[in-house]
Amino acid sequence: MNKTNPKIIKSQAKKNQIKSEKIYQLQKKVTIIGAAGLVILIATILTGFFVDVNQESSTTYQLKSTNSIKHLITKIFNHPPTILGDLSESKTLNSSGATLKLDDKTFKTVMAARFSTQEIAYTISESTIDVTGTWEIFFIQKPDFIEVKINEISSTNNLGYRAMQFWGAKNRYSNNFFEGIEELAKMD
């Protein structure tokens, strides 16, 4: 058979037209899904406007630990947790406190311990994630656990982080901080 036969050419043209229409329909669906995804992402980030820049919370946790409170406070000073829930990778002491590093994030902090009242004041004066504030951590020894109470007064200038607070817990930095303390308590 000859490929220049009009019937074959017509048949190929019809097949190509059908393929072209399928590709166009697929492109249309991908464009609609992409646009919807972008709108959802923007809407999610904009929900950060519904969360106040300033946050205040008081949260109590139960810590299962065999460490004494004094030992736990010392561990916190040696390996400071961050408000992101992880222990800092490095700590640089300076005249105004310490600079903590975690991945590409830095936190300028001042920590003060009061062993007599078993509490820590943890202040972030500057951070690369635009979160600053003070966290007061109180430790109370109970028969089977250590009660950890965290009072938070913070400010979040990052719209994305405020959106996460809208969709998650308002006290997420206190929760993250406690996760870091739990991790420290497990270390020996």
CSV table of C-alpha atoms in Angstrom, one decimal:
chain,number,residue,atom,x,y,z
A,1,MET,CA,0.0,0.0,0.0
A,2,ASN,CA,1.1,3.5,-0.7
A,3,LYS,CA,1.3,6.0,2.1
A,4,THR,CA,0.2,8.7,-0.2
A,5,ASN,CA,-3.1,7.1,-0.6
A,6,PRO,CA,-5.8,9.6,0.4
A,7,LYS,CA,-7.6,7.2,2.6
A,8,ILE,CA,-4.4,6.5,4.7
A,9,ILE,CA,-3.7,10.2,4.9
A,10,LYS,CA,-7.2,10.9,6.0
A,11,SER,CA,-7.0,8.1,8.6
A,12,GLN,CA,-3.7,9.4,10.0
A,13,ALA,CA,-5.0,13.0,10.1
A,14,LYS,CA,-8.1,11.8,12.1
A,15,LYS,CA,-5.8,9.9,14.5
A,16,ASN,CA,-3.6,12.9,14.9
A,17,GLN,CA,-6.6,15.1,15.5
A,18,ILE,CA,-7.9,12.8,18.2
A,19,LYS,CA,-4.4,12.7,19.9
A,20,SER,CA,-4.2,16.5,19.7
A,21,GLU,CA,-7.7,16.8,21.3
A,22,LYS,CA,-6.6,14.4,24.1
A,23,ILE,CA,-3.4,16.4,24.7
A,24,TYR,CA,-5.4,19.6,24.8
A,25,GLN,CA,-7.9,18.2,27.3
A,26,LEU,CA,-5.0,17.0,29.5
A,27,GLN,CA,-3.3,20.4,29.3
A,28,LYS,CA,-6.6,22.0,30.3
A,29,LYS,CA,-7.0,19.7,33.3
A,30,VAL,CA,-3.4,20.3,34.4
A,31,THR,CA,-3.8,24.1,34.1
A,32,ILE,CA,-7.1,24.0,36.1
A,33,ILE,CA,-5.5,21.8,38.8
A,34,GLY,CA,-2.4,24.0,38.9
A,35,ALA,CA,-4.4,27.2,39.2
A,36,ALA,CA,-6.6,25.6,41.9
A,37,GLY,CA,-3.5,24.5,43.8
A,38,LEU,CA,-2.0,28.0,43.6
A,39,VAL,CA,-5.3,29.6,44.8
A,40,ILE,CA,-5.4,27.1,47.8
A,41,LEU,CA,-1.8,27.8,48.6
A,42,ILE,CA,-2.3,31.6,48.6
A,43,ALA,CA,-5.5,31.3,50.6
A,44,THR,CA,-3.7,29.1,53.1
A,45,ILE,CA,-0.9,31.6,53.5
A,46,LEU,CA,-3.4,34.5,53.8
A,47,THR,CA,-5.1,32.9,56.7
A,48,GLY,CA,-2.0,34.1,58.6
A,49,PHE,CA,-3.7,37.5,58.7
A,50,PHE,CA,-6.4,36.0,61.0
A,51,VAL,CA,-3.7,35.2,63.7
A,52,ASP,CA,-2.6,38.1,65.8
A,53,VAL,CA,1.1,39.0,65.6
A,54,ASN,CA,1.4,38.7,69.4
A,55,GLN,CA,0.7,35.4,71.1
A,56,GLU,CA,0.2,34.5,74.7
A,57,SER,CA,-0.3,31.0,76.0
A,58,SER,CA,0.2,28.9,79.1
A,59,THR,CA,0.6,25.2,78.6
A,60,THR,CA,1.3,22.4,81.0
A,61,TYR,CA,3.0,19.1,80.1
A,62,GLN,CA,4.0,15.9,81.8
A,63,LEU,CA,7.6,14.8,81.4
A,64,LYS,CA,8.6,11.2,82.1
A,65,SER,CA,12.2,11.5,83.2
A,66,THR,CA,14.5,10.0,85.7
A,67,ASN,CA,16.7,13.2,85.7
A,68,SER,CA,16.5,15.6,88.6
A,69,ILE,CA,15.2,19.0,87.7
A,70,LYS,CA,18.6,20.6,88.4
A,71,HIS,CA,20.2,18.1,86.0
A,72,LEU,CA,17.5,18.8,83.4
A,73,ILE,CA,18.0,22.6,83.6
A,74,THR,CA,21.8,22.1,83.2
A,75,LYS,CA,21.1,19.9,80.1
A,76,ILE,CA,18.9,22.6,78.6
A,77,PHE,CA,21.8,25.1,79.0
A,78,ASN,CA,24.3,22.8,77.5
A,79,HIS,CA,22.1,21.7,74.5
A,80,PRO,CA,19.5,24.4,74.1
A,81,PRO,CA,16.3,23.4,72.4
A,82,THR,CA,14.8,25.7,69.8
A,83,ILE,CA,11.2,26.8,69.3
A,84,LEU,CA,11.2,24.6,66.2
A,85,GLY,CA,11.3,21.4,68.3
A,86,ASP,CA,14.9,20.4,67.7
A,87,LEU,CA,18.1,20.9,69.7
A,88,SER,CA,20.4,23.6,68.4
A,89,GLU,CA,23.3,22.4,66.3
A,90,SER,CA,25.7,25.0,67.6
A,91,LYS,CA,25.8,27.6,70.3
A,92,THR,CA,28.0,30.7,70.3
A,93,LEU,CA,28.2,32.7,73.5
A,94,ASN,CA,28.6,36.5,73.4
A,95,SER,CA,28.2,39.5,75.7
A,96,SER,CA,24.4,39.7,75.0
A,97,GLY,CA,23.6,36.0,75.4
A,98,ALA,CA,24.0,33.2,72.9
A,99,THR,CA,23.4,32.7,69.2
A,100,LEU,CA,21.8,29.3,68.4
A,101,LYS,CA,22.0,27.7,65.0
A,102,LEU,CA,19.7,25.1,63.5
A,103,ASP,CA,20.2,24.3,59.8
A,104,ASP,CA,20.1,27.8,58.2
A,105,LYS,CA,18.1,29.4,61.0
A,106,THR,CA,19.6,31.4,63.8
A,107,PHE,CA,18.2,32.6,67.1
A,108,LYS,CA,19.7,35.3,69.3
A,109,THR,CA,18.8,34.2,72.8
A,110,VAL,CA,19.2,35.0,76.5
A,111,MET,CA,18.6,32.2,79.0
A,112,ALA,CA,18.5,32.6,82.7
A,113,ALA,CA,18.0,29.8,85.3
A,114,ARG,CA,16.7,30.1,88.8
A,115,PHE,CA,17.6,26.9,90.4
A,116,SER,CA,15.9,27.9,93.7
A,117,THR,CA,12.5,28.2,92.0
A,118,GLN,CA,13.3,25.5,89.3
A,119,GLU,CA,12.5,27.7,86.3
A,120,ILE,CA,14.1,29.0,83.2
A,121,ALA,CA,13.5,32.3,81.3
A,122,TYR,CA,14.3,31.9,77.6
A,123,THR,CA,14.2,35.0,75.5
A,124,ILE,CA,14.6,35.2,71.7
A,125,SER,CA,15.5,38.8,70.8
A,126,GLU,CA,16.0,38.1,67.1
A,127,SER,CA,15.6,35.2,64.7
A,128,THR,CA,15.8,34.5,61.0
A,129,ILE,CA,12.2,33.1,61.1
A,130,ASP,CA,10.9,36.4,62.4
A,131,VAL,CA,9.7,34.9,65.8
A,132,THR,CA,10.7,36.6,69.0
A,133,GLY,CA,9.5,36.4,72.5
A,134,THR,CA,9.9,35.0,76.0
A,135,TRP,CA,9.2,31.6,77.3
A,136,GLU,CA,9.1,31.0,81.0
A,137,ILE,CA,9.6,27.3,81.9
A,138,PHE,CA,8.6,26.0,85.3
A,139,PHE,CA,9.5,22.5,86.6
A,140,ILE,CA,7.5,20.9,89.4
A,141,GLN,CA,8.5,17.4,90.6
A,142,LYS,CA,5.5,15.1,90.9
A,143,PRO,CA,5.6,11.5,92.2
A,144,ASP,CA,5.6,9.9,88.8
A,145,PHE,CA,6.7,12.7,86.4
A,146,ILE,CA,8.0,16.2,86.1
A,147,GLU,CA,5.3,18.8,85.4
A,148,VAL,CA,6.6,21.4,82.9
A,149,LYS,CA,4.6,24.6,82.6
A,150,ILE,CA,5.5,26.9,79.7
A,151,ASN,CA,4.3,30.5,79.6
A,152,GLU,CA,4.8,32.1,76.2
A,153,ILE,CA,4.6,35.7,75.1
A,154,SER,CA,5.8,35.8,71.5
A,155,SER,CA,5.6,37.8,68.4
A,156,THR,CA,5.4,36.3,64.9
A,157,ASN,CA,6.1,38.6,62.0
A,158,ASN,CA,6.3,35.8,59.4
A,159,LEU,CA,2.9,35.4,57.6
A,160,GLY,CA,3.7,31.8,56.7
A,161,TYR,CA,4.4,30.8,60.4
A,162,ARG,CA,1.2,32.7,61.5
A,163,ALA,CA,-0.8,30.7,58.9
A,164,MET,CA,0.7,27.5,60.5
A,165,GLN,CA,-0.5,28.7,63.9
A,166,PHE,CA,-4.0,29.3,62.4
A,167,TRP,CA,-4.2,25.7,61.1
A,168,GLY,CA,-2.4,24.2,64.0
A,169,ALA,CA,-2.0,24.9,67.7
A,170,LYS,CA,-1.8,28.5,68.8
A,171,ASN,CA,0.9,27.4,71.3
A,172,ARG,CA,3.0,25.5,68.7
A,173,TYR,CA,6.2,27.1,69.8
A,174,SER,CA,5.7,26.0,73.4
A,175,ASN,CA,4.8,22.5,72.1
A,176,ASN,CA,7.9,22.5,70.0
A,177,PHE,CA,10.0,23.7,72.9
A,178,PHE,CA,8.6,20.9,75.1
A,179,GLU,CA,9.5,18.3,72.4
A,180,GLY,CA,13.1,19.6,72.6
A,181,ILE,CA,13.1,19.2,76.4
A,182,GLU,CA,11.7,15.7,76.0
A,183,GLU,CA,14.5,14.8,73.6
A,184,LEU,CA,17.0,16.2,76.1
A,185,ALA,CA,15.5,14.2,79.0
A,186,LYS,CA,16.0,11.0,77.0
A,187,MET,CA,19.7,11.8,76.4
A,188,ASP,CA,22.2,10.5,79.0
